[in-house]
Amino acid sequence: MIKMYYDDTCLICRTEAYHIKSDYIHIIPIKDGLSELQKHVIDELTAMTYLCILDDNNVMHTGIKAVRLLHKTADTKFNKLLLLPIIKPLSAIIYPLFAKYRYKIPKWLIIKLFGNVQDINECDNSICQLPPKERLNQHKKP
């Protein structure tokens, strides 16, 4: 079983976690898995920016490698797509940009792409539309 650590204040991340259900994936919000992530030298900002997956061999995968492992484990339709000769190198370029700027994607487009979205209360005060670094600062304010 792999462990997927996700940013539960991110609408896209939360929705992906909801849709990617599998008996082989343990889904953990970053705030609940921070000590495990830190054991693998993954800080909170990195974890909130890029997908992190811990595999069965206790190896941490981040970024597009984590995305590929997630879809392979869940056996989704994107699994084979992500491995196509043209898509694989392009996804390695596009994913970091997508991950960094995903908070700017409007909710209506997320609904078009994912269908049913998993809203969170924090979106009401627009904190979910802030970059990860700014969200961390918001959470740390007294």
PDB file of N, CA and C in Angstrom, residues 46-123:
ATOM      1  N   THR A  46       7.253  22.188   0.490  1.00  0.00           N
ATOM      2  CA  THR A  46       7.409  21.264  -0.641  1.00  0.00           C
ATOM      3  C   THR A  46       6.216  20.325  -0.726  1.00  0.00           C
ATOM      4  N   ALA A  47       5.796  19.791   0.421  1.00  0.00           N
ATOM      5  CA  ALA A  47       4.660  18.868   0.450  1.00  0.00           C
ATOM      6  C   ALA A  47       3.365  19.554   0.030  1.00  0.00           C
ATOM      7  N   MET A  48       3.219  20.826   0.370  1.00  0.00           N
ATOM      8  CA  MET A  48       2.010  21.556  -0.017  1.00  0.00           C
ATOM      9  C   MET A  48       2.045  21.974  -1.486  1.00  0.00           C
ATOM     10  N   THR A  49       3.215  21.973  -2.077  1.00  0.00           N
ATOM     11  CA  THR A  49       3.349  22.382  -3.476  1.00  0.00           C
ATOM     12  C   THR A  49       3.281  21.186  -4.422  1.00  0.00           C
ATOM     13  N   TYR A  50       3.953  20.094  -4.079  1.00  0.00           N
ATOM     14  CA  TYR A  50       4.049  18.932  -4.967  1.00  0.00           C
ATOM     15  C   TYR A  50       3.491  17.691  -4.289  1.00  0.00           C
ATOM     16  N   LEU A  51       2.862  16.837  -5.081  1.00  0.00           N
ATOM     17  CA  LEU A  51       2.346  15.581  -4.562  1.00  0.00           C
ATOM     18  C   LEU A  51       3.496  14.742  -4.020  1.00  0.00           C
ATOM     19  N   CYS A  52       3.272  14.104  -2.879  1.00  0.00           N
ATOM     20  CA  CYS A  52       4.269  13.231  -2.261  1.00  0.00           C
ATOM     21  C   CYS A  52       3.641  11.860  -2.028  1.00  0.00           C
ATOM     22  N   ILE A  53       4.352  10.816  -2.430  1.00  0.00           N
ATOM     23  CA  ILE A  53       3.883   9.439  -2.282  1.00  0.00           C
ATOM     24  C   ILE A  53       4.996   8.619  -1.640  1.00  0.00           C
ATOM     25  N   LEU A  54       4.646   7.887  -0.585  1.00  0.00           N
ATOM     26  CA  LEU A  54       5.578   6.950   0.043  1.00  0.00           C
ATOM     27  C   LEU A  54       5.210   5.556  -0.448  1.00  0.00           C
ATOM     28  N   ASP A  55       6.162   4.872  -1.098  1.00  0.00           N
ATOM     29  CA  ASP A  55       5.843   3.559  -1.663  1.00  0.00           C
ATOM     30  C   ASP A  55       6.046   2.440  -0.641  1.00  0.00           C
ATOM     31  N   ASP A  56       5.787   1.217  -1.071  1.00  0.00           N
ATOM     32  CA  ASP A  56       5.882   0.040  -0.195  1.00  0.00           C
ATOM     33  C   ASP A  56       7.294  -0.214   0.312  1.00  0.00           C
ATOM     34  N   ASN A  57       8.290   0.306  -0.388  1.00  0.00           N
ATOM     35  CA  ASN A  57       9.689   0.118   0.009  1.00  0.00           C
ATOM     36  C   ASN A  57      10.213   1.279   0.839  1.00  0.00           C
ATOM     37  N   ASN A  58       9.302   2.113   1.328  1.00  0.00           N
ATOM     38  CA  ASN A  58       9.648   3.271   2.158  1.00  0.00           C
ATOM     39  C   ASN A  58      10.476   4.310   1.391  1.00  0.00           C
ATOM     40  N   VAL A  59      10.232   4.401   0.082  1.00  0.00           N
ATOM     41  CA  VAL A  59      10.888   5.393  -0.767  1.00  0.00           C
ATOM     42  C   VAL A  59       9.875   6.498  -1.058  1.00  0.00           C
ATOM     43  N   MET A  60      10.286   7.744  -0.843  1.00  0.00           N
ATOM     44  CA  MET A  60       9.405   8.887  -1.080  1.00  0.00           C
ATOM     45  C   MET A  60       9.558   9.358  -2.525  1.00  0.00           C
ATOM     46  N   HIS A  61       8.426   9.530  -3.192  1.00  0.00           N
ATOM     47  CA  HIS A  61       8.377  10.046  -4.557  1.00  0.00           C
ATOM     48  C   HIS A  61       7.668  11.392  -4.515  1.00  0.00           C
ATOM     49  N   THR A  62       8.171  12.356  -5.275  1.00  0.00           N
ATOM     50  CA  THR A  62       7.530  13.669  -5.322  1.00  0.00           C
ATOM     51  C   THR A  62       7.321  14.080  -6.779  1.00  0.00           C
ATOM     52  N   GLY A  63       6.450  15.056  -6.946  1.00  0.00           N
ATOM     53  CA  GLY A  63       6.234  15.620  -8.267  1.00  0.00           C
ATOM     54  C   GLY A  63       5.594  14.654  -9.232  1.00  0.00           C
ATOM     55  N   ILE A  64       6.010  14.725 -10.493  1.00  0.00           N
ATOM     56  CA  ILE A  64       5.385  13.922 -11.541  1.00  0.00           C
ATOM     57  C   ILE A  64       5.621  12.431 -11.317  1.00  0.00           C
ATOM     58  N   LYS A  65       6.742  12.056 -10.711  1.00  0.00           N
ATOM     59  CA  LYS A  65       6.977  10.635 -10.405  1.00  0.00           C
ATOM     60  C   LYS A  65       5.933  10.131  -9.418  1.00  0.00           C
ATOM     61  N   ALA A  66       5.564  10.974  -8.465  1.00  0.00           N
ATOM     62  CA  ALA A  66       4.514  10.613  -7.509  1.00  0.00           C
ATOM     63  C   ALA A  66       3.163  10.508  -8.211  1.00  0.00           C
ATOM     64  N   VAL A  67       2.899  11.422  -9.127  1.00  0.00           N
ATOM     65  CA  VAL A  67       1.637  11.394  -9.882  1.00  0.00           C
ATOM     66  C   VAL A  67       1.541  10.097 -10.683  1.00  0.00           C
ATOM     67  N   ARG A  68       2.627   9.730 -11.356  1.00  0.00           N
ATOM     68  CA  ARG A  68       2.627   8.494 -12.150  1.00  0.00           C
ATOM     69  C   ARG A  68       2.412   7.267 -11.267  1.00  0.00           C
ATOM     70  N   LEU A  69       3.089   7.224 -10.118  1.00  0.00           N
ATOM     71  CA  LEU A  69       2.927   6.098  -9.198  1.00  0.00           C
ATOM     72  C   LEU A  69       1.495   6.035  -8.669  1.00  0.00           C
ATOM     73  N   LEU A  70       0.925   7.172  -8.362  1.00  0.00           N
ATOM     74  CA  LEU A  70      -0.454   7.230  -7.870  1.00  0.00           C
ATOM     75  C   LEU A  70      -1.421   6.646  -8.903  1.00  0.00           C
ATOM     76  N   HIS A  71      -1.308   7.094 -10.139  1.00  0.00           N
ATOM     77  CA  HIS A  71      -2.231   6.622 -11.177  1.00  0.00           C
ATOM     78  C   HIS A  71      -1.974   5.164 -11.557  1.00  0.00           C
ATOM     79  N   LYS A  72      -0.728   4.721 -11.462  1.00  0.00           N
ATOM     80  CA  LYS A  72      -0.426   3.308 -11.707  1.00  0.00           C
ATOM     81  C   LYS A  72      -1.056   2.450 -10.617  1.00  0.00           C
ATOM     82  N   THR A  73      -0.894   2.857  -9.370  1.00  0.00           N
ATOM     83  CA  THR A  73      -1.437   2.096  -8.246  1.00  0.00           C
ATOM     84  C   THR A  73      -2.961   2.063  -8.282  1.00  0.00           C
ATOM     85  N   ALA A  74      -3.578   3.189  -8.613  1.00  0.00           N
ATOM     86  CA  ALA A  74      -5.043   3.268  -8.671  1.00  0.00           C
ATOM     87  C   ALA A  74      -5.593   2.696  -9.978  1.00  0.00           C
ATOM     88  N   ASP A  75      -4.701   2.381 -10.916  1.00  0.00           N
ATOM     89  CA  ASP A  75      -5.076   1.839 -12.220  1.00  0.00           C
ATOM     90  C   ASP A  75      -6.118   2.721 -12.912  1.00  0.00           C
ATOM     91  N   THR A  76      -5.788   4.009 -13.016  1.00  0.00           N
ATOM     92  CA  THR A  76      -6.704   4.960 -13.655  1.00  0.00           C
ATOM     93  C   THR A  76      -6.456   5.010 -15.161  1.00  0.00           C
ATOM     94  N   LYS A  77      -7.362   5.681 -15.860  1.00  0.00           N
ATOM     95  CA  LYS A  77      -7.206   5.837 -17.311  1.00  0.00           C
ATOM     96  C   LYS A  77      -6.003   6.714 -17.653  1.00  0.00           C
ATOM     97  N   PHE A  78      -5.549   7.527 -16.699  1.00  0.00           N
ATOM     98  CA  PHE A  78      -4.401   8.412 -16.943  1.00  0.00           C
ATOM     99  C   PHE A  78      -3.065   7.675 -16.834  1.00  0.00           C
ATOM    100  N   ASN A  79      -3.076   6.486 -16.244  1.00  0.00           N
ATOM    101  CA  ASN A  79      -1.840   5.739 -16.050  1.00  0.00           C
ATOM    102  C   ASN A  79      -1.090   5.553 -17.365  1.00  0.00           C
ATOM    103  N   LYS A  80      -1.745   4.989 -18.345  1.00  0.00           N
ATOM    104  CA  LYS A  80      -1.080   4.745 -19.641  1.00  0.00           C
ATOM    105  C   LYS A  80      -0.804   6.047 -20.382  1.00  0.00           C
ATOM    106  N   LEU A  81      -1.703   7.000 -20.246  1.00  0.00           N
ATOM    107  CA  LEU A  81      -1.525   8.294 -20.907  1.00  0.00           C
ATOM    108  C   LEU A  81      -0.238   8.978 -20.437  1.00  0.00           C
ATOM    109  N   LEU A  82       0.013   8.939 -19.126  1.00  0.00           N
ATOM    110  CA  LEU A  82       1.195   9.601 -18.564  1.00  0.00           C
ATOM    111  C   LEU A  82       2.512   8.964 -19.006  1.00  0.00           C
ATOM    112  N   LEU A  83       2.435   7.750 -19.543  1.00  0.00           N
ATOM    113  CA  LEU A  83       3.648   7.045 -19.970  1.00  0.00           C
ATOM    114  C   LEU A  83       3.886   7.091 -21.480  1.00  0.00           C
ATOM    115  N   LEU A  84       2.969   7.708 -22.217  1.00  0.00           N
ATOM    116  CA  LEU A  84       3.153   7.811 -23.668  1.00  0.00           C
ATOM    117  C   LEU A  84       4.422   8.602 -23.992  1.00  0.00           C
ATOM    118  N   PRO A  85       5.123   8.221 -25.071  1.00  0.00           N
ATOM    119  CA  PRO A  85       6.401   8.857 -25.403  1.00  0.00           C
ATOM    120  C   PRO A  85       6.373  10.384 -25.475  1.00  0.00           C
ATOM    121  N   ILE A  86       5.309  10.969 -25.966  1.00  0.00           N
ATOM    122  CA  ILE A  86       5.250  12.435 -26.054  1.00  0.00           C
ATOM    123  C   ILE A  86       4.809  13.041 -24.722  1.00  0.00           C
ATOM    124  N   ILE A  87       3.858  12.388 -24.075  1.00  0.00           N
ATOM    125  CA  ILE A  87       3.284  12.916 -22.834  1.00  0.00           C
ATOM    126  C   ILE A  87       4.268  12.842 -21.667  1.00  0.00           C
ATOM    127  N   LYS A  88       5.015  11.754 -21.568  1.00  0.00           N
ATOM    128  CA  LYS A  88       5.909  11.570 -20.417  1.00  0.00           C
ATOM    129  C   LYS A  88       6.888  12.729 -20.244  1.00  0.00           C
ATOM    130  N   PRO A  89       7.667  13.107 -21.268  1.00  0.00           N
ATOM    131  CA  PRO A  89       8.589  14.232 -21.065  1.00  0.00           C
ATOM    132  C   PRO A  89       7.867  15.575 -20.900  1.00  0.00           C
ATOM    133  N   LEU A  90       6.742  15.740 -21.598  1.00  0.00           N
ATOM    134  CA  LEU A  90       5.981  16.986 -21.452  1.00  0.00           C
ATOM    135  C   LEU A  90       5.414  17.127 -20.041  1.00  0.00           C
ATOM    136  N   SER A  91       4.935  16.016 -19.484  1.00  0.00           N
ATOM    137  CA  SER A  91       4.368  16.075 -18.134  1.00  0.00           C
ATOM    138  C   SER A  91       5.432  16.441 -17.106  1.00  0.00           C
ATOM    139  N   ALA A  92       6.665  16.034 -17.354  1.00  0.00           N
ATOM    140  CA  ALA A  92       7.758  16.389 -16.439  1.00  0.00           C
ATOM    141  C   ALA A  92       8.032  17.893 -16.459  1.00  0.00           C
ATOM    142  N   ILE A  93       7.749  18.526 -17.578  1.00  0.00           N
ATOM    143  CA  ILE A  93       7.926  19.981 -17.693  1.00  0.00           C
ATOM    144  C   ILE A  93       6.699  20.723 -17.163  1.00  0.00           C
ATOM    145  N   ILE A  94       5.527  20.213 -17.510  1.00  0.00           N
ATOM    146  CA  ILE A  94       4.280  20.905 -17.170  1.00  0.00           C
ATOM    147  C   ILE A  94       3.898  20.762 -15.701  1.00  0.00           C
ATOM    148  N   TYR A  95       4.120  19.582 -15.106  1.00  0.00           N
ATOM    149  CA  TYR A  95       3.655  19.362 -13.732  1.00  0.00           C
ATOM    150  C   TYR A  95       4.183  20.389 -12.726  1.00  0.00           C
ATOM    151  N   PRO A  96       5.478  20.698 -12.717  1.00  0.00           N
ATOM    152  CA  PRO A  96       5.943  21.690 -11.734  1.00  0.00           C
ATOM    153  C   PRO A  96       5.239  23.038 -11.868  1.00  0.00           C
ATOM    154  N   LEU A  97       4.957  23.443 -13.093  1.00  0.00           N
ATOM    155  CA  LEU A  97       4.237  24.703 -13.308  1.00  0.00           C
ATOM    156  C   LEU A  97       2.793  24.589 -12.831  1.00  0.00           C
ATOM    157  N   PHE A  98       2.153  23.480 -13.177  1.00  0.00           N
ATOM    158  CA  PHE A  98       0.782  23.242 -12.732  1.00  0.00           C
ATOM    159  C   PHE A  98       0.713  23.232 -11.208  1.00  0.00           C
ATOM    160  N   ALA A  99       1.631  22.503 -10.576  1.00  0.00           N
ATOM    161  CA  ALA A  99       1.626  22.393  -9.114  1.00  0.00           C
ATOM    162  C   ALA A  99       1.826  23.756  -8.450  1.00  0.00           C
ATOM    163  N   LYS A 100       2.710  24.531  -9.005  1.00  0.00           N
ATOM    164  CA  LYS A 100       3.021  25.834  -8.414  1.00  0.00           C
ATOM    165  C   LYS A 100       1.879  26.836  -8.571  1.00  0.00           C
ATOM    166  N   TYR A 101       1.155  26.761  -9.684  1.00  0.00           N
ATOM    167  CA  TYR A 101       0.121  27.763  -9.972  1.00  0.00           C
ATOM    168  C   TYR A 101      -1.309  27.212  -9.951  1.00  0.00           C
ATOM    169  N   ARG A 102      -1.502  26.026  -9.408  1.00  0.00           N
ATOM    170  CA  ARG A 102      -2.835  25.408  -9.416  1.00  0.00           C
ATOM    171  C   ARG A 102      -3.878  26.223  -8.673  1.00  0.00           C
ATOM    172  N   TYR A 103      -3.453  26.983  -7.693  1.00  0.00           N
ATOM    173  CA  TYR A 103      -4.385  27.782  -6.901  1.00  0.00           C
ATOM    174  C   TYR A 103      -5.030  28.891  -7.732  1.00  0.00           C
ATOM    175  N   LYS A 104      -4.456  29.187  -8.894  1.00  0.00           N
ATOM    176  CA  LYS A 104      -5.018  30.234  -9.759  1.00  0.00           C
ATOM    177  C   LYS A 104      -6.081  29.693 -10.718  1.00  0.00           C
ATOM    178  N   ILE A 105      -6.233  28.387 -10.767  1.00  0.00           N
ATOM    179  CA  ILE A 105      -7.228  27.792 -11.660  1.00  0.00           C
ATOM    180  C   ILE A 105      -8.611  28.047 -11.066  1.00  0.00           C
ATOM    181  N   PRO A 106      -9.508  28.653 -11.839  1.00  0.00           N
ATOM    182  CA  PRO A 106     -10.832  28.978 -11.300  1.00  0.00           C
ATOM    183  C   PRO A 106     -11.660  27.724 -11.002  1.00  0.00           C
ATOM    184  N   LYS A 107     -12.523  27.858 -10.015  1.00  0.00           N
ATOM    185  CA  LYS A 107     -13.348  26.729  -9.581  1.00  0.00           C
ATOM    186  C   LYS A 107     -14.191  26.174 -10.728  1.00  0.00           C
ATOM    187  N   TRP A 108     -14.725  27.031 -11.589  1.00  0.00           N
ATOM    188  CA  TRP A 108     -15.570  26.552 -12.687  1.00  0.00           C
ATOM    189  C   TRP A 108     -14.795  25.624 -13.614  1.00  0.00           C
ATOM    190  N   LEU A 109     -13.493  25.910 -13.811  1.00  0.00           N
ATOM    191  CA  LEU A 109     -12.678  25.058 -14.671  1.00  0.00           C
ATOM    192  C   LEU A 109     -12.361  23.734 -13.971  1.00  0.00           C
ATOM    193  N   ILE A 110     -12.137  23.795 -12.679  1.00  0.00           N
ATOM    194  CA  ILE A 110     -11.895  22.572 -11.905  1.00  0.00           C
ATOM    195  C   ILE A 110     -13.115  21.661 -12.000  1.00  0.00           C
ATOM    196  N   ILE A 111     -14.304  22.249 -11.907  1.00  0.00           N
ATOM    197  CA  ILE A 111     -15.538  21.471 -12.027  1.00  0.00           C
ATOM    198  C   ILE A 111     -15.632  20.841 -13.419  1.00  0.00           C
ATOM    199  N   LYS A 112     -15.263  21.599 -14.452  1.00  0.00           N
ATOM    200  CA  LYS A 112     -15.276  21.060 -15.825  1.00  0.00           C
ATOM    201  C   LYS A 112     -14.300  19.889 -15.971  1.00  0.00           C
ATOM    202  N   LEU A 113     -13.130  20.012 -15.358  1.00  0.00           N
ATOM    203  CA  LEU A 113     -12.101  18.979 -15.484  1.00  0.00           C
ATOM    204  C   LEU A 113     -12.375  17.753 -14.624  1.00  0.00           C
ATOM    205  N   PHE A 114     -12.842  17.974 -13.395  1.00  0.00           N
ATOM    206  CA  PHE A 114     -12.973  16.885 -12.431  1.00  0.00           C
ATOM    207  C   PHE A 114     -14.406  16.463 -12.148  1.00  0.00           C
ATOM    208  N   GLY A 115     -15.379  17.260 -12.585  1.00  0.00           N
ATOM    209  CA  GLY A 115     -16.762  16.947 -12.244  1.00  0.00           C
ATOM    210  C   GLY A 115     -17.041  17.385 -10.820  1.00  0.00           C
ATOM    211  N   ASN A 116     -17.426  16.452  -9.993  1.00  0.00           N
ATOM    212  CA  ASN A 116     -17.757  16.731  -8.598  1.00  0.00           C
ATOM    213  C   ASN A 116     -16.511  17.175  -7.831  1.00  0.00           C
ATOM    214  N   VAL A 117     -16.535  18.385  -7.279  1.00  0.00           N
ATOM    215  CA  VAL A 117     -15.389  18.880  -6.514  1.00  0.00           C
ATOM    216  C   VAL A 117     -15.661  18.767  -5.025  1.00  0.00           C
ATOM    217  N   GLN A 118     -14.604  18.665  -4.265  1.00  0.00           N
ATOM    218  CA  GLN A 118     -14.696  18.558  -2.813  1.00  0.00           C
ATOM    219  C   GLN A 118     -14.370  19.908  -2.205  1.00  0.00           C
ATOM    220  N   ASP A 119     -15.403  20.716  -2.028  1.00  0.00           N
ATOM    221  CA  ASP A 119     -15.228  22.053  -1.463  1.00  0.00           C
ATOM    222  C   ASP A 119     -14.783  21.980  -0.012  1.00  0.00           C
ATOM    223  N   ILE A 120     -14.165  23.042   0.420  1.00  0.00           N
ATOM    224  CA  ILE A 120     -13.752  23.157   1.812  1.00  0.00           C
ATOM    225  C   ILE A 120     -14.123  24.533   2.320  1.00  0.00           C
ATOM    226  N   ASN A 121     -14.358  24.625   3.602  1.00  0.00           N
ATOM    227  CA  ASN A 121     -14.765  25.897   4.195  1.00  0.00           C
ATOM    228  C   ASN A 121     -13.728  26.986   3.997  1.00  0.00           C
ATOM    229  N   GLU A 122     -12.460  26.618   3.974  1.00  0.00           N
ATOM    230  CA  GLU A 122     -11.408  27.625   3.856  1.00  0.00           C
ATOM    231  C   GLU A 122     -11.483  28.372   2.535  1.00  0.00           C
ATOM    232  N   CYS A 123     -12.161  27.794   1.554  1.00  0.00           N
ATOM    233  CA  CYS A 123     -12.319  28.495   0.273  1.00  0.00           C
ATOM    234  C   CYS A 123     -13.225  29.704   0.430  1.00  0.00           C
TER     235      CYS A 123
END
